[in-house]
PDB file of C-alpha atoms in Angstrom:
ATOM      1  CA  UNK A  18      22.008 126.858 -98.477  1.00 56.00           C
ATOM      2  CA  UNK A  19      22.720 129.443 -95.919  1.00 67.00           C
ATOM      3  CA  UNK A  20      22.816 127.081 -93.124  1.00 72.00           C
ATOM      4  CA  UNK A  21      25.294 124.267 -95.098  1.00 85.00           C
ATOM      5  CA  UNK A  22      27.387 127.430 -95.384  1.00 82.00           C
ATOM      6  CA  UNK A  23      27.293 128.683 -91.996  1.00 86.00           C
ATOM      7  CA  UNK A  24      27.904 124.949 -90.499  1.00 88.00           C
ATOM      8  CA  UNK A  25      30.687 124.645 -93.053  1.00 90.00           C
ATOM      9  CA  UNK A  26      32.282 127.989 -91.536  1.00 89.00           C
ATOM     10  CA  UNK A  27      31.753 126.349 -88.209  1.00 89.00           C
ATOM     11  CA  UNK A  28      33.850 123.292 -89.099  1.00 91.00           C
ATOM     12  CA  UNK A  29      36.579 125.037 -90.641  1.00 93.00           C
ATOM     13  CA  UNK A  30      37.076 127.300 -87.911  1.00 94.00           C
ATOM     14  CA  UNK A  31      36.939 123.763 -85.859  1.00 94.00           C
ATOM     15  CA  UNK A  32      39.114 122.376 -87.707  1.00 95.00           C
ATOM     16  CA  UNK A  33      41.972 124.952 -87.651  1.00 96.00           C
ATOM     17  CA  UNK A  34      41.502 125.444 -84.110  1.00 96.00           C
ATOM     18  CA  UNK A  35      42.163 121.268 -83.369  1.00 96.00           C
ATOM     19  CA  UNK A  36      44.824 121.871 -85.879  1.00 97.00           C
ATOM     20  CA  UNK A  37      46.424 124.427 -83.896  1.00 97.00           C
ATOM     21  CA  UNK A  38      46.180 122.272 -80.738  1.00 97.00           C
ATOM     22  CA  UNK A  39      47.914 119.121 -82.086  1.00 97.00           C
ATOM     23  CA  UNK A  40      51.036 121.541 -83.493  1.00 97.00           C
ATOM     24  CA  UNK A  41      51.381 122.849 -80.066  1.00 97.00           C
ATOM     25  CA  UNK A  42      51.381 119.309 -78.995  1.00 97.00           C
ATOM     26  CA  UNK A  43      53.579 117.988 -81.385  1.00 97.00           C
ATOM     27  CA  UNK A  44      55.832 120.910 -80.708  1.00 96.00           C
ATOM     28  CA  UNK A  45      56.015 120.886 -76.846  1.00 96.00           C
ATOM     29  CA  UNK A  46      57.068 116.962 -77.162  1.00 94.00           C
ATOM     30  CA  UNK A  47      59.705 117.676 -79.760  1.00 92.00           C
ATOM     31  CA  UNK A  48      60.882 120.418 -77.299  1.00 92.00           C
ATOM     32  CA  UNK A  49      61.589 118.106 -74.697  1.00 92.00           C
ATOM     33  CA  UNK A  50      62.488 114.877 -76.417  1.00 90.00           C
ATOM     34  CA  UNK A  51      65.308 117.190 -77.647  1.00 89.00           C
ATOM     35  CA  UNK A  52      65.813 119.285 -74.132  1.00 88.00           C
ATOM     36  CA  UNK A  53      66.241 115.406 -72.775  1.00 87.00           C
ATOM     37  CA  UNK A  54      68.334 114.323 -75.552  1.00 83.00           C
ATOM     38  CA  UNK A  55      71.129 117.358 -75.332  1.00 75.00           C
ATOM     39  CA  UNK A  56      72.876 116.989 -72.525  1.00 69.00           C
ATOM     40  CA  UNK A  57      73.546 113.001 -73.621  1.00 61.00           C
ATOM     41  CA  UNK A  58      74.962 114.174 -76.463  1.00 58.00           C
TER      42      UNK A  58
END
């Protein structure tokens, strides 16, 4: 039980930190798609 716990910890904390990644991501792209896209307008 104590093991399913602390491996379900472990994938949470996985989780977030992959979720955190792919924001950054999403958010540097957006950043320049519309740093690219501003001056045309």
């Amino acid at each position: 039980m104590h093991l399913s716990l602390e491996r379900s910890a472990a994938y949470s904390s996985l989780q977030r930190v992959f979720y955190l990644c792919f924001i950054i991501v999403r958010t540097e792209s957006f950043v320049k798609m519309a740093n690219a896209g501003f001056p045309a307008r």
